[in-house]
Short mmCIF file of N, CA and C in Angstrom, two decimals:
data_model
loop_
_atom_site.label_atom_id
_atom_site.label_comp_id
_atom_site.label_asym_id
_atom_site.label_seq_id
_atom_site.Cartn_x
_atom_site.Cartn_y
_atom_site.Cartn_z
N MET A 1 0.85 -1.19 -0.03
CA MET A 1 0.02 -0.04 0.01
C MET A 1 0.90 1.23 -0.03
N ALA A 2 1.77 1.30 -0.87
CA ALA A 2 2.75 2.37 -1.00
C ALA A 2 2.21 3.61 -1.54
N ARG A 3 1.10 3.44 -2.45
CA ARG A 3 0.54 4.59 -3.08
C ARG A 3 -0.19 5.50 -2.13
N PRO A 4 0.09 6.76 -2.25
CA PRO A 4 -0.64 7.72 -1.38
C PRO A 4 -2.14 7.74 -1.58
N ASP A 5 -2.70 7.50 -2.71
CA ASP A 5 -4.05 7.50 -2.98
C ASP A 5 -4.83 6.38 -2.22
N LYS A 6 -4.10 5.24 -2.30
CA LYS A 6 -4.69 3.98 -1.52
C LYS A 6 -4.65 4.32 -0.01
N ALA A 7 -3.55 4.92 0.43
CA ALA A 7 -3.41 5.27 1.83
C ALA A 7 -4.48 6.19 2.28
N ALA A 8 -4.81 7.18 1.43
CA ALA A 8 -5.84 8.16 1.72
C ALA A 8 -7.27 7.48 1.73
N ALA A 9 -7.40 6.60 0.79
CA ALA A 9 -8.70 5.84 0.69
C ALA A 9 -8.89 4.95 1.98
N VAL A 10 -7.98 4.36 2.43
CA VAL A 10 -7.95 3.56 3.65
C VAL A 10 -8.25 4.46 4.87
N ALA A 11 -7.53 5.62 5.02
CA ALA A 11 -7.75 6.53 6.09
C ALA A 11 -9.19 7.00 6.13
N GLU A 12 -9.79 7.29 4.93
CA GLU A 12 -11.15 7.77 4.80
C GLU A 12 -12.10 6.71 5.27
N LEU A 13 -11.94 5.48 4.77
CA LEU A 13 -12.77 4.38 5.17
C LEU A 13 -12.69 4.07 6.69
N THR A 14 -11.46 4.14 7.17
CA THR A 14 -11.23 3.97 8.64
C THR A 14 -12.05 4.92 9.42
N ASP A 15 -11.93 6.26 8.99
CA ASP A 15 -12.80 7.35 9.67
C ASP A 15 -14.24 6.96 9.66
N LYS A 16 -14.67 6.51 8.42
CA LYS A 16 -16.14 6.24 8.29
C LYS A 16 -16.55 5.04 9.22
N PHE A 17 -15.74 4.00 9.36
CA PHE A 17 -16.08 3.00 10.23
C PHE A 17 -16.14 3.34 11.64
N ARG A 18 -15.15 4.31 12.05
CA ARG A 18 -15.10 4.72 13.40
C ARG A 18 -16.23 5.67 13.77
N SER A 19 -16.73 6.43 12.87
CA SER A 19 -17.71 7.40 13.21
C SER A 19 -19.13 6.93 12.92
N SER A 20 -19.30 5.79 12.42
CA SER A 20 -20.57 5.14 12.11
C SER A 20 -21.07 4.35 13.34
N ASN A 21 -22.38 4.45 13.57
CA ASN A 21 -23.03 3.52 14.60
C ASN A 21 -23.02 2.06 14.04
N ALA A 22 -23.26 1.95 12.73
CA ALA A 22 -23.48 0.67 12.13
C ALA A 22 -22.87 0.73 10.68
N ALA A 23 -22.48 -0.43 10.11
CA ALA A 23 -22.04 -0.61 8.75
C ALA A 23 -22.58 -1.81 8.22
N VAL A 24 -23.28 -1.79 7.08
CA VAL A 24 -23.82 -3.05 6.47
C VAL A 24 -23.20 -3.29 5.11
N LEU A 25 -22.68 -4.51 4.93
CA LEU A 25 -22.03 -4.88 3.72
C LEU A 25 -23.09 -5.49 2.74
N THR A 26 -22.97 -5.21 1.52
CA THR A 26 -23.94 -5.69 0.55
C THR A 26 -23.23 -5.99 -0.77
N GLU A 27 -23.81 -6.88 -1.44
CA GLU A 27 -23.28 -7.28 -2.80
C GLU A 27 -24.29 -6.61 -3.78
N TYR A 28 -23.71 -5.90 -4.70
CA TYR A 28 -24.71 -5.06 -5.60
C TYR A 28 -24.61 -5.55 -7.04
N ARG A 29 -24.03 -6.67 -7.33
CA ARG A 29 -23.90 -7.18 -8.61
C ARG A 29 -25.19 -7.15 -9.40
N GLY A 30 -25.19 -6.57 -10.59
CA GLY A 30 -26.39 -6.61 -11.46
C GLY A 30 -27.29 -5.32 -11.24
N LEU A 31 -26.89 -4.45 -10.33
CA LEU A 31 -27.72 -3.17 -10.13
C LEU A 31 -27.22 -2.13 -11.10
N THR A 32 -28.13 -1.33 -11.61
CA THR A 32 -27.75 -0.31 -12.51
C THR A 32 -27.36 0.88 -11.71
N VAL A 33 -26.81 1.94 -12.36
CA VAL A 33 -26.51 3.20 -11.69
C VAL A 33 -27.78 3.91 -11.12
N ALA A 34 -28.79 3.83 -11.90
CA ALA A 34 -30.03 4.41 -11.44
C ALA A 34 -30.63 3.62 -10.19
N GLN A 35 -30.52 2.29 -10.17
CA GLN A 35 -30.99 1.65 -9.01
C GLN A 35 -30.12 1.91 -7.78
N LEU A 36 -28.83 2.09 -8.00
CA LEU A 36 -27.88 2.47 -6.89
C LEU A 36 -28.30 3.93 -6.31
N LYS A 37 -28.63 4.72 -7.28
CA LYS A 37 -29.06 6.09 -6.80
C LYS A 37 -30.31 5.96 -6.01
N GLN A 38 -31.21 5.13 -6.46
CA GLN A 38 -32.48 4.91 -5.71
C GLN A 38 -32.20 4.42 -4.36
N LEU A 39 -31.30 3.39 -4.33
CA LEU A 39 -30.90 2.80 -2.91
C LEU A 39 -30.43 3.76 -2.04
N ARG A 40 -29.61 4.63 -2.57
CA ARG A 40 -28.94 5.64 -1.62
C ARG A 40 -30.03 6.56 -1.01
N ARG A 41 -31.06 6.86 -1.88
CA ARG A 41 -32.23 7.67 -1.35
C ARG A 41 -32.95 6.95 -0.34
N SER A 42 -33.16 5.65 -0.58
CA SER A 42 -34.05 4.83 0.39
C SER A 42 -33.45 4.69 1.79
N LEU A 43 -31.99 4.87 1.92
CA LEU A 43 -31.35 4.60 3.14
C LEU A 43 -31.63 5.74 4.16
N GLY A 44 -32.04 6.90 3.66
CA GLY A 44 -32.26 8.01 4.60
C GLY A 44 -31.10 8.95 4.59
N GLU A 45 -31.22 10.02 5.39
CA GLU A 45 -30.22 11.06 5.38
C GLU A 45 -29.02 10.66 6.31
N ASN A 46 -29.19 9.72 7.18
CA ASN A 46 -28.14 9.31 8.17
C ASN A 46 -27.36 8.18 7.73
N ALA A 47 -27.29 7.86 6.39
CA ALA A 47 -26.49 6.78 5.83
C ALA A 47 -25.83 7.12 4.53
N GLN A 48 -24.56 6.60 4.35
CA GLN A 48 -23.92 6.84 3.13
C GLN A 48 -23.67 5.47 2.61
N TYR A 49 -23.92 5.22 1.26
CA TYR A 49 -23.72 3.98 0.59
C TYR A 49 -22.54 4.15 -0.34
N ALA A 50 -21.50 3.37 -0.11
CA ALA A 50 -20.31 3.58 -0.99
C ALA A 50 -19.84 2.25 -1.56
N VAL A 51 -19.59 2.21 -2.82
CA VAL A 51 -18.99 1.06 -3.48
C VAL A 51 -17.49 1.08 -3.16
N VAL A 52 -16.98 -0.01 -2.65
CA VAL A 52 -15.63 -0.03 -2.07
C VAL A 52 -14.77 -1.15 -2.68
N LYS A 53 -13.42 -0.97 -2.51
CA LYS A 53 -12.54 -2.08 -2.92
C LYS A 53 -12.35 -2.90 -1.72
N ASN A 54 -12.48 -4.31 -1.89
CA ASN A 54 -12.48 -5.28 -0.78
C ASN A 54 -11.12 -5.13 0.00
N THR A 55 -10.06 -5.10 -0.63
CA THR A 55 -8.72 -5.16 0.07
C THR A 55 -8.63 -3.92 0.85
N LEU A 56 -8.88 -2.76 0.40
CA LEU A 56 -8.75 -1.51 1.14
C LEU A 56 -9.75 -1.35 2.25
N THR A 57 -10.89 -1.89 2.08
CA THR A 57 -12.02 -1.82 3.08
C THR A 57 -11.67 -2.75 4.18
N LYS A 58 -11.12 -3.92 3.83
CA LYS A 58 -10.67 -4.90 4.94
C LYS A 58 -9.62 -4.33 5.77
N ILE A 59 -8.61 -3.66 5.17
CA ILE A 59 -7.59 -2.97 5.94
C ILE A 59 -8.12 -1.87 6.83
N ALA A 60 -9.07 -1.16 6.26
CA ALA A 60 -9.65 0.00 7.06
C ALA A 60 -10.49 -0.54 8.18
N ALA A 61 -11.24 -1.61 7.97
CA ALA A 61 -12.04 -2.18 8.96
C ALA A 61 -11.12 -2.69 10.15
N ASN A 62 -10.09 -3.31 9.74
CA ASN A 62 -9.15 -3.84 10.75
C ASN A 62 -8.52 -2.72 11.59
N GLU A 63 -8.19 -1.64 10.83
CA GLU A 63 -7.58 -0.50 11.56
C GLU A 63 -8.64 0.15 12.54
N ALA A 64 -9.82 0.02 12.17
CA ALA A 64 -10.95 0.56 13.08
C ALA A 64 -11.31 -0.30 14.17
N GLY A 65 -10.68 -1.51 14.16
CA GLY A 65 -10.90 -2.48 15.27
C GLY A 65 -11.98 -3.47 15.00
N ILE A 66 -12.40 -3.61 13.69
CA ILE A 66 -13.48 -4.51 13.24
C ILE A 66 -12.84 -5.57 12.43
N THR A 67 -12.81 -6.77 13.08
CA THR A 67 -12.16 -7.87 12.38
C THR A 67 -13.25 -9.02 12.08
N THR A 68 -14.43 -8.79 12.51
CA THR A 68 -15.50 -9.79 12.30
C THR A 68 -16.01 -9.88 10.90
N LEU A 69 -15.66 -8.83 10.03
CA LEU A 69 -16.23 -8.75 8.73
C LEU A 69 -15.26 -9.36 7.60
N ASP A 70 -14.08 -9.73 8.03
CA ASP A 70 -13.02 -10.20 7.07
C ASP A 70 -13.48 -11.23 6.11
N ASP A 71 -14.31 -12.20 6.38
CA ASP A 71 -14.72 -13.23 5.51
C ASP A 71 -15.79 -12.65 4.55
N GLN A 72 -16.32 -11.57 4.73
CA GLN A 72 -17.47 -11.05 3.83
C GLN A 72 -16.94 -10.12 2.76
N PHE A 73 -15.70 -9.92 2.75
CA PHE A 73 -15.09 -9.01 1.65
C PHE A 73 -14.75 -9.90 0.46
N ALA A 74 -15.77 -10.40 -0.29
CA ALA A 74 -15.63 -11.18 -1.48
C ALA A 74 -16.67 -10.75 -2.50
N GLY A 75 -16.27 -10.68 -3.74
CA GLY A 75 -17.22 -10.21 -4.76
C GLY A 75 -17.36 -8.74 -4.63
N PRO A 76 -18.18 -8.19 -5.54
CA PRO A 76 -18.47 -6.68 -5.55
C PRO A 76 -19.08 -6.31 -4.25
N THR A 77 -18.52 -5.36 -3.52
CA THR A 77 -18.99 -5.09 -2.13
C THR A 77 -19.27 -3.56 -2.15
N ALA A 78 -20.36 -3.26 -1.40
CA ALA A 78 -20.67 -1.87 -1.09
C ALA A 78 -21.03 -1.83 0.36
N VAL A 79 -20.70 -0.71 1.01
CA VAL A 79 -20.93 -0.54 2.46
C VAL A 79 -21.92 0.57 2.64
N ALA A 80 -22.86 0.37 3.53
CA ALA A 80 -23.72 1.46 3.96
C ALA A 80 -23.20 1.94 5.37
N PHE A 81 -22.66 3.02 5.46
CA PHE A 81 -22.21 3.56 6.74
C PHE A 81 -23.35 4.32 7.31
N ILE A 82 -23.84 3.92 8.53
CA ILE A 82 -25.00 4.44 9.13
C ILE A 82 -24.48 5.26 10.43
N THR A 83 -24.88 6.59 10.43
CA THR A 83 -24.57 7.40 11.51
C THR A 83 -25.71 7.64 12.52
N GLY A 84 -26.91 7.47 12.00
CA GLY A 84 -28.11 7.79 12.83
C GLY A 84 -28.81 6.43 13.24
N ASP A 85 -30.03 6.46 13.15
CA ASP A 85 -30.82 5.36 13.51
C ASP A 85 -30.61 4.16 12.57
N PRO A 86 -30.04 3.06 13.07
CA PRO A 86 -29.80 1.95 12.21
C PRO A 86 -31.09 1.26 11.58
N VAL A 87 -32.26 1.35 12.43
CA VAL A 87 -33.34 0.68 12.08
C VAL A 87 -33.91 1.24 10.69
N GLU A 88 -33.89 2.54 10.61
CA GLU A 88 -34.38 3.25 9.33
C GLU A 88 -33.61 2.75 8.12
N SER A 89 -32.25 2.82 8.29
CA SER A 89 -31.48 2.30 7.13
C SER A 89 -31.63 0.87 6.87
N ALA A 90 -31.73 0.04 7.82
CA ALA A 90 -31.96 -1.41 7.68
C ALA A 90 -33.24 -1.66 6.94
N LYS A 91 -34.37 -0.86 7.32
CA LYS A 91 -35.63 -1.00 6.62
C LYS A 91 -35.41 -0.62 5.16
N GLY A 92 -34.69 0.41 4.86
CA GLY A 92 -34.47 0.82 3.47
C GLY A 92 -33.79 -0.30 2.70
N LEU A 93 -32.70 -0.87 3.29
CA LEU A 93 -31.95 -1.95 2.59
C LEU A 93 -32.94 -3.11 2.39
N ARG A 94 -33.66 -3.51 3.38
CA ARG A 94 -34.58 -4.69 3.24
C ARG A 94 -35.67 -4.44 2.23
N ASP A 95 -36.22 -3.30 2.21
CA ASP A 95 -37.32 -3.01 1.22
C ASP A 95 -36.73 -2.94 -0.22
N PHE A 96 -35.62 -2.35 -0.27
CA PHE A 96 -34.97 -2.27 -1.68
C PHE A 96 -34.54 -3.69 -2.12
N ALA A 97 -34.07 -4.52 -1.18
CA ALA A 97 -33.66 -5.88 -1.63
C ALA A 97 -34.95 -6.71 -2.01
N LYS A 98 -36.05 -6.39 -1.42
CA LYS A 98 -37.34 -7.14 -1.85
C LYS A 98 -37.70 -6.88 -3.19
N ASP A 99 -37.55 -5.55 -3.58
CA ASP A 99 -37.90 -5.09 -4.99
C ASP A 99 -36.80 -5.41 -5.94
N ASN A 100 -35.50 -5.53 -5.55
CA ASN A 100 -34.37 -5.75 -6.38
C ASN A 100 -33.53 -6.85 -5.82
N PRO A 101 -33.86 -8.10 -6.29
CA PRO A 101 -33.14 -9.28 -5.71
C PRO A 101 -31.59 -9.32 -6.04
N ASN A 102 -31.16 -8.43 -6.84
CA ASN A 102 -29.68 -8.34 -7.02
C ASN A 102 -28.88 -7.77 -5.96
N LEU A 103 -29.61 -7.06 -5.04
CA LEU A 103 -28.95 -6.59 -3.80
C LEU A 103 -29.00 -7.60 -2.79
N VAL A 104 -27.78 -8.03 -2.38
CA VAL A 104 -27.69 -9.10 -1.35
C VAL A 104 -27.08 -8.54 -0.12
N ILE A 105 -27.70 -8.56 0.95
CA ILE A 105 -27.14 -8.19 2.28
C ILE A 105 -26.27 -9.27 2.76
N LYS A 106 -24.96 -8.97 2.96
CA LYS A 106 -23.94 -9.89 3.45
C LYS A 106 -23.93 -9.96 4.93
N GLY A 107 -23.94 -8.88 5.49
CA GLY A 107 -23.76 -8.81 7.05
C GLY A 107 -23.38 -7.43 7.37
N GLY A 108 -22.94 -7.29 8.64
CA GLY A 108 -22.66 -5.91 9.07
C GLY A 108 -22.08 -5.88 10.54
N VAL A 109 -22.03 -4.71 10.96
CA VAL A 109 -21.61 -4.45 12.40
C VAL A 109 -22.46 -3.40 12.94
N LEU A 110 -22.88 -3.54 14.22
CA LEU A 110 -23.65 -2.51 14.91
C LEU A 110 -23.00 -2.22 16.16
N GLU A 111 -22.44 -1.10 16.39
CA GLU A 111 -21.76 -0.69 17.61
C GLU A 111 -20.71 -1.73 18.05
N GLY A 112 -19.98 -2.16 17.08
CA GLY A 112 -18.91 -3.07 17.44
C GLY A 112 -19.24 -4.56 17.38
N LYS A 113 -20.65 -4.88 17.32
CA LYS A 113 -21.06 -6.34 17.35
C LYS A 113 -21.35 -6.71 15.93
N ALA A 114 -20.88 -7.89 15.62
CA ALA A 114 -21.14 -8.40 14.24
C ALA A 114 -22.57 -8.84 14.08
N LEU A 115 -23.10 -8.53 12.89
CA LEU A 115 -24.46 -8.91 12.51
C LEU A 115 -24.53 -9.72 11.29
N SER A 116 -25.32 -10.83 11.35
CA SER A 116 -25.49 -11.61 10.17
C SER A 116 -26.57 -10.90 9.22
N ALA A 117 -26.69 -11.39 8.03
CA ALA A 117 -27.78 -10.89 7.21
C ALA A 117 -29.16 -11.00 7.85
N ASP A 118 -29.39 -12.14 8.44
CA ASP A 118 -30.71 -12.35 9.12
C ASP A 118 -30.99 -11.39 10.24
N GLU A 119 -29.81 -11.16 10.97
CA GLU A 119 -29.98 -10.19 12.14
C GLU A 119 -30.29 -8.79 11.66
N ILE A 120 -29.74 -8.46 10.51
CA ILE A 120 -30.05 -7.11 9.94
C ILE A 120 -31.52 -7.05 9.51
N LYS A 121 -32.04 -8.09 8.94
CA LYS A 121 -33.43 -8.15 8.63
C LYS A 121 -34.33 -8.03 9.79
N LYS A 122 -33.84 -8.67 10.94
CA LYS A 122 -34.60 -8.54 12.15
C LYS A 122 -34.55 -7.16 12.73
N LEU A 123 -33.42 -6.47 12.57
CA LEU A 123 -33.31 -5.05 12.94
C LEU A 123 -34.27 -4.24 12.13
N ALA A 124 -34.39 -4.60 10.85
CA ALA A 124 -35.32 -3.87 10.03
C ALA A 124 -36.77 -3.92 10.49
N ASP A 125 -37.04 -5.12 11.10
CA ASP A 125 -38.50 -5.41 11.59
C ASP A 125 -38.86 -4.50 12.81
N LEU A 126 -37.84 -4.01 13.57
CA LEU A 126 -38.09 -3.22 14.72
C LEU A 126 -38.71 -1.86 14.30
N GLU A 127 -39.38 -1.27 15.31
CA GLU A 127 -39.99 0.09 15.05
C GLU A 127 -38.83 1.02 15.29
N SER A 128 -39.03 2.25 14.77
CA SER A 128 -37.93 3.24 14.92
C SER A 128 -37.84 3.68 16.32
N ARG A 129 -36.68 4.26 16.72
CA ARG A 129 -36.41 4.70 18.06
C ARG A 129 -37.50 5.59 18.62
N GLU A 130 -37.95 6.51 17.79
CA GLU A 130 -38.96 7.54 18.17
C GLU A 130 -40.27 6.82 18.52
N VAL A 131 -40.69 5.81 17.69
CA VAL A 131 -41.87 5.15 18.01
C VAL A 131 -41.82 4.35 19.35
N LEU A 132 -40.71 3.74 19.52
CA LEU A 132 -40.48 2.90 20.76
C LEU A 132 -40.50 3.85 21.92
N LEU A 133 -39.78 5.03 21.86
CA LEU A 133 -39.83 5.94 23.02
C LEU A 133 -41.28 6.53 23.26
N SER A 134 -42.06 6.77 22.22
CA SER A 134 -43.34 7.28 22.42
C SER A 134 -44.28 6.29 23.07
N LYS A 135 -44.04 4.96 22.69
CA LYS A 135 -44.84 3.86 23.41
C LYS A 135 -44.44 3.77 24.78
N LEU A 136 -43.12 3.82 25.06
CA LEU A 136 -42.74 3.80 26.43
C LEU A 136 -43.34 4.95 27.26
N ALA A 137 -43.36 6.22 26.78
CA ALA A 137 -43.89 7.36 27.37
C ALA A 137 -45.44 7.18 27.67
N GLY A 138 -46.06 6.58 26.63
CA GLY A 138 -47.55 6.32 26.82
C GLY A 138 -47.79 5.30 27.93
N ALA A 139 -46.98 4.25 28.00
CA ALA A 139 -47.15 3.29 29.00
C ALA A 139 -46.91 3.91 30.32
N LEU A 140 -45.89 4.63 30.49
CA LEU A 140 -45.59 5.27 31.81
C LEU A 140 -46.64 6.28 32.18
N LYS A 141 -47.06 7.04 31.28
CA LYS A 141 -48.19 7.94 31.59
C LYS A 141 -49.45 7.14 32.12
N GLY A 142 -49.74 6.09 31.40
CA GLY A 142 -50.95 5.29 31.84
C GLY A 142 -50.72 4.67 33.25
N LYS A 143 -49.48 4.26 33.55
CA LYS A 143 -49.31 3.84 34.90
C LYS A 143 -49.36 4.91 35.95
N GLN A 144 -48.88 6.13 35.62
CA GLN A 144 -49.00 7.28 36.52
C GLN A 144 -50.55 7.57 36.71
N THR A 145 -51.38 7.51 35.67
CA THR A 145 -52.71 7.83 35.84
C THR A 145 -53.46 6.77 36.65
N GLN A 146 -53.04 5.52 36.54
CA GLN A 146 -53.61 4.48 37.43
C GLN A 146 -53.23 4.66 38.86
N ALA A 147 -51.96 5.04 39.05
CA ALA A 147 -51.54 5.34 40.42
C ALA A 147 -52.20 6.44 41.04
N ALA A 148 -52.40 7.55 40.32
CA ALA A 148 -53.14 8.71 40.78
C ALA A 148 -54.61 8.35 41.16
N GLN A 149 -55.22 7.49 40.36
CA GLN A 149 -56.58 7.08 40.70
C GLN A 149 -56.62 6.25 41.98
N VAL A 150 -55.65 5.43 42.15
CA VAL A 150 -55.58 4.61 43.40
C VAL A 150 -55.42 5.52 44.63
N PHE A 151 -54.44 6.53 44.52
CA PHE A 151 -54.22 7.35 45.59
C PHE A 151 -55.38 8.27 45.86
N GLN A 152 -56.09 8.63 44.82
CA GLN A 152 -57.42 9.47 45.09
C GLN A 152 -58.42 8.55 45.71
N ALA A 153 -58.49 7.36 45.32
CA ALA A 153 -59.58 6.42 45.93
C ALA A 153 -59.36 6.14 47.39
N LEU A 154 -58.15 6.13 47.86
CA LEU A 154 -57.91 5.74 49.25
C LEU A 154 -58.59 6.72 50.24
N PRO A 155 -58.35 8.07 50.05
CA PRO A 155 -58.98 8.99 51.02
C PRO A 155 -60.52 8.99 50.90
N SER A 156 -61.05 8.79 49.71
CA SER A 156 -62.55 8.83 49.63
C SER A 156 -63.08 7.56 50.18
N LYS A 157 -62.41 6.47 50.03
CA LYS A 157 -62.86 5.19 50.71
C LYS A 157 -62.74 5.33 52.14
N LEU A 158 -61.74 5.93 52.70
CA LEU A 158 -61.65 6.19 54.09
C LEU A 158 -62.81 7.08 54.58
N VAL A 159 -63.09 8.07 53.89
CA VAL A 159 -64.22 8.91 54.37
C VAL A 159 -65.47 8.19 54.36
N ARG A 160 -65.77 7.39 53.30
CA ARG A 160 -66.96 6.50 53.25
C ARG A 160 -67.04 5.55 54.38
N THR A 161 -65.84 4.91 54.76
CA THR A 161 -65.80 3.96 55.82
C THR A 161 -66.21 4.71 57.15
N VAL A 162 -65.57 5.82 57.33
CA VAL A 162 -65.82 6.54 58.60
C VAL A 162 -67.27 6.99 58.68
N ASP A 163 -67.84 7.43 57.62
CA ASP A 163 -69.26 7.81 57.56
C ASP A 163 -70.13 6.66 57.88
N ALA A 164 -69.76 5.55 57.32
CA ALA A 164 -70.56 4.29 57.54
C ALA A 164 -70.50 3.83 59.04
N LEU A 165 -69.31 3.91 59.56
CA LEU A 165 -69.18 3.63 60.99
C LEU A 165 -69.94 4.59 61.85
N ARG A 166 -69.90 5.87 61.57
CA ARG A 166 -70.60 6.91 62.37
C ARG A 166 -72.06 6.58 62.19
N ALA A 167 -72.52 6.28 61.03
CA ALA A 167 -74.01 6.05 60.85
C ALA A 167 -74.40 4.75 61.65
N LYS A 168 -73.55 3.84 61.65
CA LYS A 168 -73.79 2.57 62.44
C LYS A 168 -73.88 2.84 63.94
N GLN A 169 -72.87 3.70 64.39
CA GLN A 169 -72.81 4.09 65.81
C GLN A 169 -74.12 4.87 66.25
N ASP A 170 -74.53 5.70 65.25
CA ASP A 170 -75.76 6.52 65.51
C ASP A 170 -76.94 5.55 65.59
N GLU A 171 -77.01 4.44 64.78
CA GLU A 171 -78.16 3.62 64.86
C GLU A 171 -78.12 2.86 66.12
N GLN A 172 -76.91 2.41 66.50
CA GLN A 172 -76.77 1.59 67.68
C GLN A 172 -77.08 2.43 68.88
N GLY A 173 -76.66 3.66 68.81
CA GLY A 173 -76.83 4.71 69.97
C GLY A 173 -78.30 4.98 70.08
N GLY A 174 -79.04 5.12 69.01
CA GLY A 174 -80.43 5.47 68.99
C GLY A 174 -81.30 4.21 69.34
N ALA A 175 -80.71 3.04 69.14
CA ALA A 175 -81.57 1.83 69.37
C ALA A 175 -81.55 1.48 70.78
N GLU A 176 -80.59 1.99 71.59
CA GLU A 176 -80.41 1.61 72.99
C GLU A 176 -81.31 2.31 73.83
#
């Protein structure tokens, strides 16, 4: 790797691996330039899709501390570098692969953990982070409402019990 252009390419790829939350390796054999452009759009704003040279990318991944992808650098390879929500980009890849069987998801890495192609498809089946957080907030709000109702019910139940005891005492006192 004596050539400066190759060294610069490796340095750039290493930076992309380090700054990304996730990276997904795909094989794009048979896709047209127009289809690749469409794929880039479907990944969302938080992902970059780059056609890469296997040898240079393997070196860059190793320099970034990612050694689990070494066996996947075969054939024409492109990498989706994901900096935002990986679920959105995984959905984009999955949906595009359904419409274009020439796109093959090889595998990837998510925050340092290796992912198989099946795990990436499972990731795509998840709801987005915002949806999950809103569901959690709704569930917590519902529990708070239930707790507030219980706390409000206790004093009113106590008052009814005291009134019932007072009425019973009045009946017993009047009957004597």
